[in-house]
Coordinates of C-alpha atoms (C1' of nucleotides) in Angstrom, one line a residue:
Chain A
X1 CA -126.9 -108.1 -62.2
X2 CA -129.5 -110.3 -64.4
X3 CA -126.7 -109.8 -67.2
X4 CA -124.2 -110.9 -65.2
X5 CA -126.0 -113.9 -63.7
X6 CA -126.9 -114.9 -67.5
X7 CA -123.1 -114.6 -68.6
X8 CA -122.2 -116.8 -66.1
X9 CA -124.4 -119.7 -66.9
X10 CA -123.5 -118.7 -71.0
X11 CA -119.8 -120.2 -69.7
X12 CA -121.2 -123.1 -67.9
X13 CA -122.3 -125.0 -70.9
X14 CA -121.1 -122.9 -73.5
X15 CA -120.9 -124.6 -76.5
X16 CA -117.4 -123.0 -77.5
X17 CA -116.3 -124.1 -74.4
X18 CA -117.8 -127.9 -74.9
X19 CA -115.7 -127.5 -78.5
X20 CA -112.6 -126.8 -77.1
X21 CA -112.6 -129.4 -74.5
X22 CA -113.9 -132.1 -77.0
X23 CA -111.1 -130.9 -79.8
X24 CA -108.4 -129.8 -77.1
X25 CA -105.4 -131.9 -75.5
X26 CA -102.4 -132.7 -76.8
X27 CA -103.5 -135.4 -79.3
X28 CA -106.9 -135.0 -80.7
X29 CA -105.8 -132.2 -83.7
X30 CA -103.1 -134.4 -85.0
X31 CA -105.5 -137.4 -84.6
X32 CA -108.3 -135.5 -86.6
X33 CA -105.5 -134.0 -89.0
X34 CA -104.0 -137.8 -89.5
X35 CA -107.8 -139.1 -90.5
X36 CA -108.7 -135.7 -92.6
X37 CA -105.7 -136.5 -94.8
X38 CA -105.8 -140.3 -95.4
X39 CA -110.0 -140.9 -94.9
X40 CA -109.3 -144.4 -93.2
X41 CA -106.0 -145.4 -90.7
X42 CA -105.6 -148.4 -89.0
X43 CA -104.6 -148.6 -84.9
X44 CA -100.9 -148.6 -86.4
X45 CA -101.3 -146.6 -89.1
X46 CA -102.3 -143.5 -86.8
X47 CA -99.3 -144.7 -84.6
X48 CA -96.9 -144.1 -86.9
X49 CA -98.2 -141.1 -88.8
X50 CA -98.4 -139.4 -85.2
X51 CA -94.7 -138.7 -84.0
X52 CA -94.3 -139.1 -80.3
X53 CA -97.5 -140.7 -79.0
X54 CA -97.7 -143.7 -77.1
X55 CA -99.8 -146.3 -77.0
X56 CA -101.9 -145.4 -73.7
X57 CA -102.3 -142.0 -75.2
X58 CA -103.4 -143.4 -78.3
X59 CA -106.3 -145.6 -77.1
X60 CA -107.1 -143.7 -74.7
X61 CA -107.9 -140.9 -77.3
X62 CA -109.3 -142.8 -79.7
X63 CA -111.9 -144.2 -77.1
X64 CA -112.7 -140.2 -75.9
X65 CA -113.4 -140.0 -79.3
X66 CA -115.2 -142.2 -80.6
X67 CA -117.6 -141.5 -77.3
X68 CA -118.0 -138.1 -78.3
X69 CA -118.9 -138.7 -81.7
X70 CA -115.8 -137.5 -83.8
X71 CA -114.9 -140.7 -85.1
X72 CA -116.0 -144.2 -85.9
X73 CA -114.3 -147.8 -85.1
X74 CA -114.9 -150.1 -87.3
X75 CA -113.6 -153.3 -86.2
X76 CA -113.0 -156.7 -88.2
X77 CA -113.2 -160.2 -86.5
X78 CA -110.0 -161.0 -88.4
X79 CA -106.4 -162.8 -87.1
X80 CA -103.9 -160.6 -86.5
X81 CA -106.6 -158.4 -85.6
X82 CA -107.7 -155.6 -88.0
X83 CA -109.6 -151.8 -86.7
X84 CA -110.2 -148.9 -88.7
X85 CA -110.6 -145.6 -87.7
X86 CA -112.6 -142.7 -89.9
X87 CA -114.1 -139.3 -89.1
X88 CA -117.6 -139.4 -88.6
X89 CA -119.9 -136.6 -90.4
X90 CA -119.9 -134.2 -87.5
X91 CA -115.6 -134.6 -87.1
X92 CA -115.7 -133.7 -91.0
X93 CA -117.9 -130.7 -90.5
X94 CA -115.5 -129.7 -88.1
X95 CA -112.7 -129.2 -90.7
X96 CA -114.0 -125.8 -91.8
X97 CA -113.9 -124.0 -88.2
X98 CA -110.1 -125.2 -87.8
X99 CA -109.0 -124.3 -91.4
X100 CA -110.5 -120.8 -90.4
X101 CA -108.9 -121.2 -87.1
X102 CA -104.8 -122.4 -88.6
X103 CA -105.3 -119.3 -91.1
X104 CA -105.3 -116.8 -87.8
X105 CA -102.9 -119.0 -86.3
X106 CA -100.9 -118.5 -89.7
X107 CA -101.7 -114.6 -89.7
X108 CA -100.1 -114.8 -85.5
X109 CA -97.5 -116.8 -86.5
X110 CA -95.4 -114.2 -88.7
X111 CA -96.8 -111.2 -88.0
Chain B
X1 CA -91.6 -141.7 -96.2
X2 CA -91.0 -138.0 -97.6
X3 CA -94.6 -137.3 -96.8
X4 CA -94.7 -138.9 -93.2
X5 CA -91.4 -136.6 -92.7
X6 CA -93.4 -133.7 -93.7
X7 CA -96.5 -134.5 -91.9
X8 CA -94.4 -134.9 -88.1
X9 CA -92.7 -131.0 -89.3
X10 CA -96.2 -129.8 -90.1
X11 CA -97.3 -131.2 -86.5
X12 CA -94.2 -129.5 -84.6
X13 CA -95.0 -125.6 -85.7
X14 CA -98.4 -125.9 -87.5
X15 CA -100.7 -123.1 -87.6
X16 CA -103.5 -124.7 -85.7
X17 CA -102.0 -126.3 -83.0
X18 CA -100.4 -122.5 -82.1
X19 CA -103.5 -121.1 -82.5
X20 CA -104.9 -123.7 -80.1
X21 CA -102.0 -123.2 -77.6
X22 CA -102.8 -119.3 -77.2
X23 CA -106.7 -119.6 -77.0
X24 CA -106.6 -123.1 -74.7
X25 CA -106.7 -123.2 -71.4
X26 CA -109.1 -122.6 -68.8
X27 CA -109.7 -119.2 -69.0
X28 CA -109.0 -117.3 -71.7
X29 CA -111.9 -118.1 -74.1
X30 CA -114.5 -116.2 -71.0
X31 CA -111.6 -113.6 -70.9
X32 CA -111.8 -113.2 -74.8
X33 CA -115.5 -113.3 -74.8
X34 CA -116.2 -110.6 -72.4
X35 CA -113.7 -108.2 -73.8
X36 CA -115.6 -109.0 -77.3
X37 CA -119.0 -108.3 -75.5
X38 CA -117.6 -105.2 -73.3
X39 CA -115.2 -103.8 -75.1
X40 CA -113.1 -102.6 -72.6
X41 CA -113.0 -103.5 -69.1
X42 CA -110.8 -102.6 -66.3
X43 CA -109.1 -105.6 -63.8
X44 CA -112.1 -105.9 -61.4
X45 CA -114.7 -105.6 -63.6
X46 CA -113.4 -108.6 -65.8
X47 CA -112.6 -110.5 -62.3
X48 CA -116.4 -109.9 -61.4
X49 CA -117.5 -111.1 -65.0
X50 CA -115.4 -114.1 -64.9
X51 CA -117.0 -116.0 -62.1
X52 CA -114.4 -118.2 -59.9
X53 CA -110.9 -116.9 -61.4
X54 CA -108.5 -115.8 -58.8
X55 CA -106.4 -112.8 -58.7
X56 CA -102.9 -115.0 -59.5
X57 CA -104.7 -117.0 -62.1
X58 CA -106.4 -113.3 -64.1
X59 CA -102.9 -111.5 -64.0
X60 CA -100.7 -114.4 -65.2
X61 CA -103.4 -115.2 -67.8
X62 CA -103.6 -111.1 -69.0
X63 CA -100.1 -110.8 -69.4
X64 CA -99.7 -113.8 -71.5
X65 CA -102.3 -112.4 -73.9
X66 CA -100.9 -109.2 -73.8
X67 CA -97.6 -110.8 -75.0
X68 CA -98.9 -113.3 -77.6
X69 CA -101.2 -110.0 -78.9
X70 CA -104.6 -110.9 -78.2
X71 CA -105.1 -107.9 -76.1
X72 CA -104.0 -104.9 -74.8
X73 CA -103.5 -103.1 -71.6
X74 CA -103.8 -99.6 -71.0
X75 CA -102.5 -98.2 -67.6
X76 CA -103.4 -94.9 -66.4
X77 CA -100.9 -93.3 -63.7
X78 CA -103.8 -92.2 -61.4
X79 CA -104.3 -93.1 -57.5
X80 CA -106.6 -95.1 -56.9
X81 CA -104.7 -97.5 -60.1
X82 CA -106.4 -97.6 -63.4
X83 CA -105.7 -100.3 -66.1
X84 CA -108.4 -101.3 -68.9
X85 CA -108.1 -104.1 -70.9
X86 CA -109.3 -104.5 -74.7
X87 CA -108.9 -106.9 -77.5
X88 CA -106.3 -106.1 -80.2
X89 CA -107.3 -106.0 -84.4
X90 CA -106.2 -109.7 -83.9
X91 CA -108.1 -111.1 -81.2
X92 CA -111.0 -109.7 -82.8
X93 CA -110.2 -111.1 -86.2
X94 CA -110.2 -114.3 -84.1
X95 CA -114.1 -113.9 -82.9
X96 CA -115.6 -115.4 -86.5
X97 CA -113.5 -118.3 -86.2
X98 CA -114.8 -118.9 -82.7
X99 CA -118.3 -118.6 -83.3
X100 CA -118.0 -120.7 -86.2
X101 CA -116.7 -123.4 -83.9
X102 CA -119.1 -122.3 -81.6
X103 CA -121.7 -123.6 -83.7
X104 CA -120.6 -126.6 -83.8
X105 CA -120.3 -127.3 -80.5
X106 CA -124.0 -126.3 -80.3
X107 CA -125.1 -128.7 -82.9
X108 CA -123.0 -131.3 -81.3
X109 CA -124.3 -130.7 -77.5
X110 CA -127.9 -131.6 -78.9
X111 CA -127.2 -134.3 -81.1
Chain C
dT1 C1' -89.6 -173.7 -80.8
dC2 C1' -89.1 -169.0 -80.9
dC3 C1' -90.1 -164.7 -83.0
dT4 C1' -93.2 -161.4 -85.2
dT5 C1' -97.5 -158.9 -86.0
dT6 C1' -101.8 -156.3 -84.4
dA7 C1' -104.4 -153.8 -81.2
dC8 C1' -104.4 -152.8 -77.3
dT9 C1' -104.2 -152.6 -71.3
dC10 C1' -102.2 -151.4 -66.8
dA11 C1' -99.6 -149.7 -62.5
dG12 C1' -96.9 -146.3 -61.3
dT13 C1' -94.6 -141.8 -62.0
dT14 C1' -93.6 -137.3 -63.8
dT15 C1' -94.9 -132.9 -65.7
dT16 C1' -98.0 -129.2 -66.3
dA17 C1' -102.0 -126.6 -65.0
dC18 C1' -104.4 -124.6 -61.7
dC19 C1' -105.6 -123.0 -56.9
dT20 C1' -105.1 -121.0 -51.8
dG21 C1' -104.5 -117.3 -49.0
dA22 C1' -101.9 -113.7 -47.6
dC23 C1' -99.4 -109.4 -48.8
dT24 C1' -98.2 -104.8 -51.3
dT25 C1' -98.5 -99.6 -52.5
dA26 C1' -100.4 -95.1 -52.3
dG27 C1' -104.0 -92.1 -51.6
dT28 C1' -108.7 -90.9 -49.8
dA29 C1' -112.8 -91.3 -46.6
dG30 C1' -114.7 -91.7 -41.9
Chain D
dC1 C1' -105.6 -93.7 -37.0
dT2 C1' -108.0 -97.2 -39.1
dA3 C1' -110.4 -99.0 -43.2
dC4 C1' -111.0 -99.2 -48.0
dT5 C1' -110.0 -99.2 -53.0
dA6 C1' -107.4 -100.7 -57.2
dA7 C1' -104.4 -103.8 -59.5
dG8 C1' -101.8 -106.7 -58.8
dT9 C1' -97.5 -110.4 -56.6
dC10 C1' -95.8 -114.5 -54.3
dA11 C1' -94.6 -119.1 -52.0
dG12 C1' -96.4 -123.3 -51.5
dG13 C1' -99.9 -127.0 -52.5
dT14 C1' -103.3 -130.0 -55.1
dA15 C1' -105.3 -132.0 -59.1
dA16 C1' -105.3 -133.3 -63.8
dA17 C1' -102.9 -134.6 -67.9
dA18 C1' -99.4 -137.0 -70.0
dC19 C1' -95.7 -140.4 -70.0
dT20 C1' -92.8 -145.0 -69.0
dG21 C1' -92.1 -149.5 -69.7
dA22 C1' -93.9 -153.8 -69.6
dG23 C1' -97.5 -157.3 -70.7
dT24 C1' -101.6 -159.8 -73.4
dA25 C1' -103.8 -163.1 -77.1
dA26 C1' -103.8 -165.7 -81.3
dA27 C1' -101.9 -167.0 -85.6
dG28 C1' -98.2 -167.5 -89.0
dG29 C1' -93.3 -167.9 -90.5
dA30 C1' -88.2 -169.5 -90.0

DNA sequence: TCCTTTACTCAGTTTTACCTGACTTAGTAG
DNA sequence: CTACTAAGTCAGGTAAAACTGAGTAAAGGA
């Protein structure tokens, strides 16, 4: 009963949970995949590198984002207007756990 | 142009974002997580350990594990009905990746 | 003068995920 | 003869996620 009560709180704010919703959604792995490979992207840049998405979808990522501290918008007071987006230290760090992740995902794939 | 080509294929049946598809959603982590902790559990007891799932949500959500091979389900022909369910090799082999991220998620909640 | 570029924003709609509450089958206990 | 248990199933409904297609500003080029 006290086990129980204590599992149930462990899913509340579980901090796998809190990953998978930060990381989950359609668009946030090929966005962090996009920025792992190339380091830098521009608003356009990401566009075209990621097949499919629009341009709601896009910003409205990004902006998720950026508010949870995955990546960084640097923006330049420049005409035509110029933005860079970039992993932040924590998004890198995050690498790792999906590398380990895509190899089980690998391992499912053809098995 | 050849890379961008390769990077929309790598997108369409990467590793990551299967592995993602068949351990997203709402309730399969807790469902993962108490047959890691448990072991094996039968229907009810995983319905009690899983606080708010519904009947319709825990049986469409076992059977899809049991068919992408994240668990298994073992029926025994008695009266009252007796079914247990356990992780396979696999789902277990999945547990280090999910702590892993797991710890990230901590070190992000209290940033 | 009109078109192009960049980095978006927005109203409205579709698609997908998830939930509600009732029902089933077969045997045992009261 | 009614109630209870286990392990589900099912039709229909709501809520959340994603998409559609158009529009914006400000400067430069043809």
């Amino acid at each position: 009963m006290l086990q129980e009560e204590s599992q149930k709180r462990d899913i509340q704010n579980c901090p796998l949970t809190y990953a998978m919703n930060v990381i989950g959604g359609k668009w946030r792995l090929p966005i962090i995949w996009a920025l792992w490979k190339n380091d830098t992207l521009r608003y356009n840049e990401l566009k075209r590198r990621i097949d499919g998405i629009t341009n709601m979808m896009l910003s409205q990522v990004l902006k998720e984002m950026e508010i949870t501290g995955l990546i960084v918008r640097k923006q330049y007071l420049e005409i035509p207007p110029r933005v860079e987006y970039s992993l932040t230290q924590e998004g890198k760090d995050l690498v790792p756990s999906l590398e380990a992740l895509a190899r089980w995902g690998k391992h499912m794939q053809n098995r």
